[in-house]
Amino acid sequence: MKIKFFYQILISHISILILAFLILSFSFSQFVENYIFQNKVEELDDYGEQILKDLTVRLEGTESFLEEYSQILKTRHIQYILFNYEGNVIYPQLQSAPLIKLTESEWKTISKGNRVSVKHDIKRFGQEVTYVALPFMQGDRLAGGVLLLSPITGAMDMVRQLNRFLLYTIVISLSASILISLFLSKSIIRRIKNFRNATSMISAGNYDVHVKDTYPDEIGQLATDFNEMAAKLKESNEEIDRLENRRRKFIADVSHEMRTPLTTISGLAEGIKDQLIPEGDIEKGMILIDREAKRLIRLVNENLDYEKIRSNQLKLNKIEIELTEILEVVEEQLVLQAEEKNNQIVIECDKEITVFADYDRLIQIIVNIVKNAIQFTDNGLITLRGKEEDNWTMIELEDTGEGIDPEEIESIWLRFYKADLSRTNQAYGEFGIGLSIVKQLVQLHEGEIEVSSEKGKGTKFTIRLPKI
């Protein structure tokens, strides 16, 4: 049978309290009782020693001082008996009890000159008493002794009354403790139920939960940790959703990007195979197939580069390079593409300016940006500019092309972002994955990149790379 946690807590609290009260009450009662009896024994000892002392200095046969002691001790409810070495009572004269009522072991103790004290006896003297027997020695021989008795009925009544008060205290305290434990247990259970409801919501996929964490105790700290966990789970779930959306969009974009060149290649190959393309246009078709195949290779390579960068697998080999050399290499690679659109590439850079970067990756960065400049510029000027500013080497890549709408500037860094087709007369209107890689590579160089543009007046990319 399962017992609810509430009842487990309540039972444990009450059990501990009952056990504690019983132990404390018993210990206190025993302490008080021992204290009272010990005081009585010490009192009897003092009187017994005084009597024996007086016996050694008084004249024999004079019993007046014994009567005086009887009167004094009677007011203290104490009775004393003098006995000889045989155990016979010699004072007072008793008719019915000529011998003192000592056990054999007690008599042996007395005979050796040692005193006997009993805190509580209820058998031998017809009532509950405390008694003390002190020996009177002459040399090593027992001559007699004194026995002092004190009824303890009043002390026992006081102990019993104390026990009653302790019992009342236990009952009242236990009742109050049960009520307090009931309240505290319900409070704890209520807070645990809040945790249970919150975990149920999380398991159902709802991460907008918050457990009250205002209590300055361990459960309050647990609530704080739980809320932090819920917030992180929510962030993780949102990140998973974002990644899933990005994955779907990536698949759709890659499929779209690959479908056009693959369709072109497939159509041209089928036309050449079935001799549907005139012999004079076959060479042009082969050139188009080669161009589309290279476009596919570029797309695949760019995606591989992007994933390497994101997974920190791409390592840079940074060296100090003359910036003019880099810009001239880019100009040589792209000059023919620029001339096809009647564009001019101009380099403005002092030969003393150097840049600390990975040679191949820096060329990749600049080539991607300049290709986009060529794509969106007709009959214009593309300027490759190098500068130095404080601890930075600055590379400015500026064109006089169509420009970018202000609301599109931040979007150009996204993978497969497509610009508005109305911006250009070209058959394609896209930035592709190149600029996304550009930004990642610049950040990998611990640099910065920014873009400024005005619609119809051109675009300028500014790259800042730290010096050595």
Coordinates of C-alpha atoms in Angstrom, one line a residue, residues 123-400:
K123 CA 9.2 -2.5 52.2
R124 CA 11.0 -2.6 55.6
F125 CA 9.6 0.4 57.5
G126 CA 5.9 0.3 56.6
Q127 CA 6.2 3.4 54.3
E128 CA 8.3 4.9 51.6
V129 CA 11.5 6.3 53.2
T130 CA 15.0 7.4 52.6
Y131 CA 17.4 6.2 55.3
V132 CA 21.0 6.4 56.2
A133 CA 23.0 4.1 58.6
L134 CA 26.3 5.4 60.0
P135 CA 28.7 3.3 62.1
F136 CA 30.2 4.2 65.4
M137 CA 33.7 2.8 65.6
Q138 CA 36.0 2.3 68.5
G139 CA 39.3 1.6 66.9
D140 CA 38.7 -1.1 64.3
R141 CA 35.7 -2.5 66.2
L142 CA 32.1 -1.7 65.6
A143 CA 30.6 -0.3 68.8
G144 CA 27.2 0.6 67.3
G145 CA 25.7 3.2 65.0
V146 CA 22.8 5.5 64.1
L147 CA 20.0 4.9 61.7
L148 CA 18.1 8.0 60.4
L149 CA 14.8 7.6 58.5
S150 CA 12.8 10.2 56.6
P151 CA 9.4 9.6 55.0
I152 CA 9.4 10.6 51.3
T153 CA 5.6 10.7 50.8
G154 CA 5.7 14.5 50.3
A155 CA 8.6 14.2 47.9
M156 CA 6.9 11.5 45.9
D157 CA 3.7 13.6 45.8
M158 CA 5.8 16.4 44.4
V159 CA 7.4 14.1 41.8
R160 CA 3.9 12.7 40.8
Q161 CA 2.6 16.3 40.5
L162 CA 5.6 17.2 38.4
N163 CA 5.0 14.2 36.1
R164 CA 1.4 15.3 35.7
F165 CA 2.5 18.8 34.7
L166 CA 5.0 17.2 32.2
L167 CA 2.2 15.1 30.8
Y168 CA 0.0 18.1 30.3
T169 CA 2.9 19.9 28.7
I170 CA 3.5 17.0 26.4
V171 CA -0.1 16.9 25.3
I172 CA -0.3 20.6 24.7
S173 CA 3.0 20.8 22.9
L174 CA 2.3 17.7 20.9
S175 CA -1.1 19.1 19.8
A176 CA 0.6 22.4 18.8
S177 CA 3.4 20.6 17.0
I178 CA 0.9 18.5 15.1
L179 CA -0.9 21.6 13.9
I180 CA 2.3 23.3 12.9
S181 CA 3.6 20.1 11.2
L182 CA 0.3 19.8 9.4
F183 CA 0.6 23.4 8.2
L184 CA 4.2 23.0 7.1
S185 CA 3.6 19.6 5.5
K186 CA 0.7 21.0 3.4
S187 CA 2.9 24.0 2.4
I188 CA 5.7 21.6 1.2
I189 CA 3.2 19.4 -0.6
R190 CA 1.6 22.3 -2.3
R191 CA 5.0 23.5 -3.6
I192 CA 5.8 19.9 -4.7
K193 CA 2.5 19.8 -6.6
N194 CA 3.6 23.0 -8.3
F195 CA 6.7 21.3 -9.5
R196 CA 4.7 18.3 -10.6
N197 CA 2.3 20.5 -12.7
A198 CA 5.3 22.4 -14.2
T199 CA 7.0 19.2 -15.2
S200 CA 3.8 17.9 -16.7
M201 CA 3.6 21.1 -18.8
I202 CA 7.2 20.7 -19.9
S203 CA 6.6 17.0 -20.8
A204 CA 3.6 18.2 -22.9
G205 CA 5.9 20.6 -24.8
N206 CA 4.9 23.8 -23.0
Y207 CA 8.0 25.5 -21.8
D208 CA 6.3 28.7 -20.7
V209 CA 6.3 27.7 -17.0
H210 CA 7.5 29.4 -13.9
V211 CA 7.5 28.0 -10.4
K212 CA 7.3 30.4 -7.5
D213 CA 10.9 30.7 -6.1
T214 CA 10.5 33.4 -3.4
Y215 CA 11.1 31.1 -0.5
P216 CA 14.7 31.3 0.9
D217 CA 15.1 27.6 1.4
E218 CA 16.3 24.5 -0.5
I219 CA 13.0 24.1 -2.3
G220 CA 13.2 27.8 -3.3
Q221 CA 16.7 27.2 -4.7
L222 CA 15.4 24.2 -6.5
A223 CA 12.6 26.3 -7.9
T224 CA 15.1 28.9 -9.2
D225 CA 17.2 26.1 -10.8
F226 CA 14.0 24.6 -12.3
N227 CA 13.0 27.9 -13.8
E228 CA 16.5 28.4 -15.3
M229 CA 16.3 24.8 -16.7
A230 CA 12.8 25.6 -18.2
A231 CA 14.1 28.8 -19.7
K232 CA 17.1 26.9 -21.3
L233 CA 14.8 24.2 -22.5
K234 CA 12.6 26.8 -24.1
E235 CA 15.7 28.4 -25.8
S236 CA 16.9 25.0 -26.9
N237 CA 13.5 24.1 -28.3
E238 CA 13.3 27.4 -30.1
E239 CA 16.8 26.9 -31.5
I240 CA 15.8 23.4 -32.6
D241 CA 12.8 24.9 -34.4
R242 CA 15.0 27.5 -36.0
L243 CA 17.5 24.9 -37.1
E244 CA 14.7 22.7 -38.4
N245 CA 13.3 25.7 -40.4
R246 CA 16.8 26.5 -41.6
R247 CA 17.3 22.9 -42.6
R248 CA 14.1 22.8 -44.6
K249 CA 14.9 26.2 -46.2
F250 CA 18.4 25.0 -46.9
I251 CA 17.2 21.9 -48.6
A252 CA 14.7 23.9 -50.6
D253 CA 17.2 26.5 -51.6
V254 CA 19.9 23.9 -52.5
S255 CA 17.3 22.0 -54.5
H256 CA 16.3 25.1 -56.3
E257 CA 19.9 26.2 -57.0
M258 CA 20.8 22.9 -58.3
R259 CA 17.7 22.3 -60.3
T260 CA 18.4 25.1 -62.8
P261 CA 21.9 24.0 -63.9
L262 CA 21.0 20.3 -63.7
T263 CA 18.0 21.0 -66.0
T264 CA 20.2 22.9 -68.4
I265 CA 22.9 20.2 -68.4
S266 CA 20.3 17.4 -68.8
G267 CA 18.5 19.2 -71.6
L268 CA 21.6 20.1 -73.6
A269 CA 23.0 16.6 -73.1
E270 CA 19.8 15.0 -74.3
G271 CA 19.6 17.4 -77.3
I272 CA 23.1 16.6 -78.3
K273 CA 22.6 12.9 -77.9
D274 CA 19.4 12.9 -79.9
Q275 CA 20.9 15.3 -82.5
L276 CA 18.2 17.9 -81.9
I277 CA 20.7 20.7 -81.6
P278 CA 22.2 22.0 -84.9
E279 CA 25.8 21.1 -85.4
G280 CA 26.8 24.7 -85.3
D281 CA 25.3 25.2 -81.8
I282 CA 26.9 22.1 -80.3
E283 CA 30.0 23.9 -79.2
K284 CA 27.9 26.7 -77.6
G285 CA 25.9 24.0 -75.8
M286 CA 29.1 22.3 -74.5
I287 CA 30.3 25.7 -73.2
L288 CA 27.0 26.2 -71.4
I289 CA 27.2 22.6 -69.9
D290 CA 30.7 23.4 -68.7
R291 CA 29.6 26.7 -67.1
E292 CA 26.6 25.1 -65.4
A293 CA 28.8 22.2 -64.1
K294 CA 31.3 24.7 -62.7
R295 CA 28.4 26.5 -61.1
L296 CA 27.3 23.3 -59.4
I297 CA 30.9 22.6 -58.2
R298 CA 31.1 26.1 -56.8
L299 CA 27.8 25.7 -55.0
V300 CA 28.9 22.4 -53.4
N301 CA 32.3 23.8 -52.5
E302 CA 30.8 26.9 -50.9
N303 CA 28.4 24.8 -48.8
L304 CA 31.4 22.6 -47.7
D305 CA 33.3 25.7 -46.8
Y306 CA 30.4 27.2 -44.9
E307 CA 29.9 24.0 -42.8
K308 CA 33.7 23.8 -42.1
I309 CA 33.6 27.3 -40.8
R310 CA 30.5 26.7 -38.6
S311 CA 32.0 23.6 -37.1
N312 CA 35.4 25.2 -36.5
Q313 CA 37.1 22.8 -38.9
L314 CA 38.6 25.5 -41.1
K315 CA 42.1 26.5 -40.0
L316 CA 43.7 29.7 -41.2
N317 CA 47.4 30.1 -42.1
K318 CA 47.8 33.9 -41.5
I319 CA 50.9 35.6 -42.8
E320 CA 51.8 39.2 -43.6
I321 CA 51.0 40.0 -47.3
E322 CA 51.2 43.1 -49.4
L323 CA 47.6 44.1 -50.0
T324 CA 48.4 45.4 -53.5
E325 CA 49.4 41.8 -54.5
I326 CA 46.0 40.4 -53.3
L327 CA 44.0 43.1 -55.1
E328 CA 45.9 42.6 -58.4
V329 CA 45.3 38.8 -58.3
V330 CA 41.6 39.5 -57.8
E331 CA 41.6 41.9 -60.7
E332 CA 43.3 39.4 -63.0
Q333 CA 40.8 36.7 -62.1
L334 CA 37.7 38.9 -62.7
V335 CA 38.7 41.4 -65.4
L336 CA 37.2 39.4 -68.2
Q337 CA 33.9 39.1 -66.4
A338 CA 33.9 42.8 -65.7
E339 CA 34.6 43.6 -69.4
E340 CA 31.7 41.5 -70.5
K341 CA 29.4 44.0 -68.7
N342 CA 31.6 47.0 -69.7
N343 CA 32.8 47.5 -66.2
Q344 CA 36.2 48.8 -65.1
I345 CA 38.2 47.5 -62.1
V346 CA 40.4 50.1 -60.5
I347 CA 42.9 49.5 -57.6
E348 CA 43.8 52.3 -55.2
C349 CA 46.3 51.1 -52.7
D350 CA 49.9 52.0 -51.6
K351 CA 52.4 49.3 -52.0
E352 CA 53.6 49.7 -48.4
I353 CA 50.2 48.6 -47.0
T354 CA 50.2 45.1 -45.7
V355 CA 47.5 42.8 -44.3
F356 CA 47.8 39.9 -41.8
A357 CA 45.6 37.2 -43.2
D358 CA 45.3 33.8 -44.8
Y359 CA 46.3 34.3 -48.5
D360 CA 43.7 32.0 -50.1
R361 CA 40.8 32.9 -47.8
L362 CA 41.4 36.6 -48.3
I363 CA 41.3 36.3 -52.0
Q364 CA 38.1 34.2 -51.6
I365 CA 36.5 37.0 -49.6
I366 CA 37.4 39.7 -52.1
V367 CA 36.5 37.6 -55.1
N368 CA 33.0 36.9 -53.8
I369 CA 32.3 40.5 -53.1
V370 CA 33.7 41.7 -56.4
K371 CA 31.7 39.1 -58.3
N372 CA 28.5 40.4 -56.7
A373 CA 29.6 43.9 -57.7
I374 CA 30.0 42.8 -61.3
Q375 CA 26.7 41.0 -61.2
F376 CA 24.8 44.2 -60.2
T377 CA 26.8 46.8 -62.1
D378 CA 26.6 47.7 -65.9
N379 CA 28.9 50.2 -67.6
G380 CA 30.3 51.2 -64.2
L381 CA 33.3 51.4 -62.0
I382 CA 34.5 48.9 -59.4
T383 CA 37.1 50.2 -57.0
L384 CA 39.4 48.1 -54.9
R385 CA 40.8 50.3 -52.2
G386 CA 43.4 49.7 -49.4
K387 CA 43.9 51.9 -46.3
E388 CA 45.5 51.8 -42.8
E389 CA 43.8 53.1 -39.8
D390 CA 45.2 52.8 -36.2
N391 CA 45.7 49.0 -35.7
W392 CA 43.5 48.0 -38.6
T393 CA 44.0 47.3 -42.3
M394 CA 41.0 48.5 -44.2
I395 CA 39.8 47.1 -47.6
E396 CA 37.1 49.0 -49.4
L397 CA 35.3 47.4 -52.3
E398 CA 33.0 50.0 -54.0
D399 CA 30.8 49.8 -57.1
T400 CA 28.5 52.2 -59.0

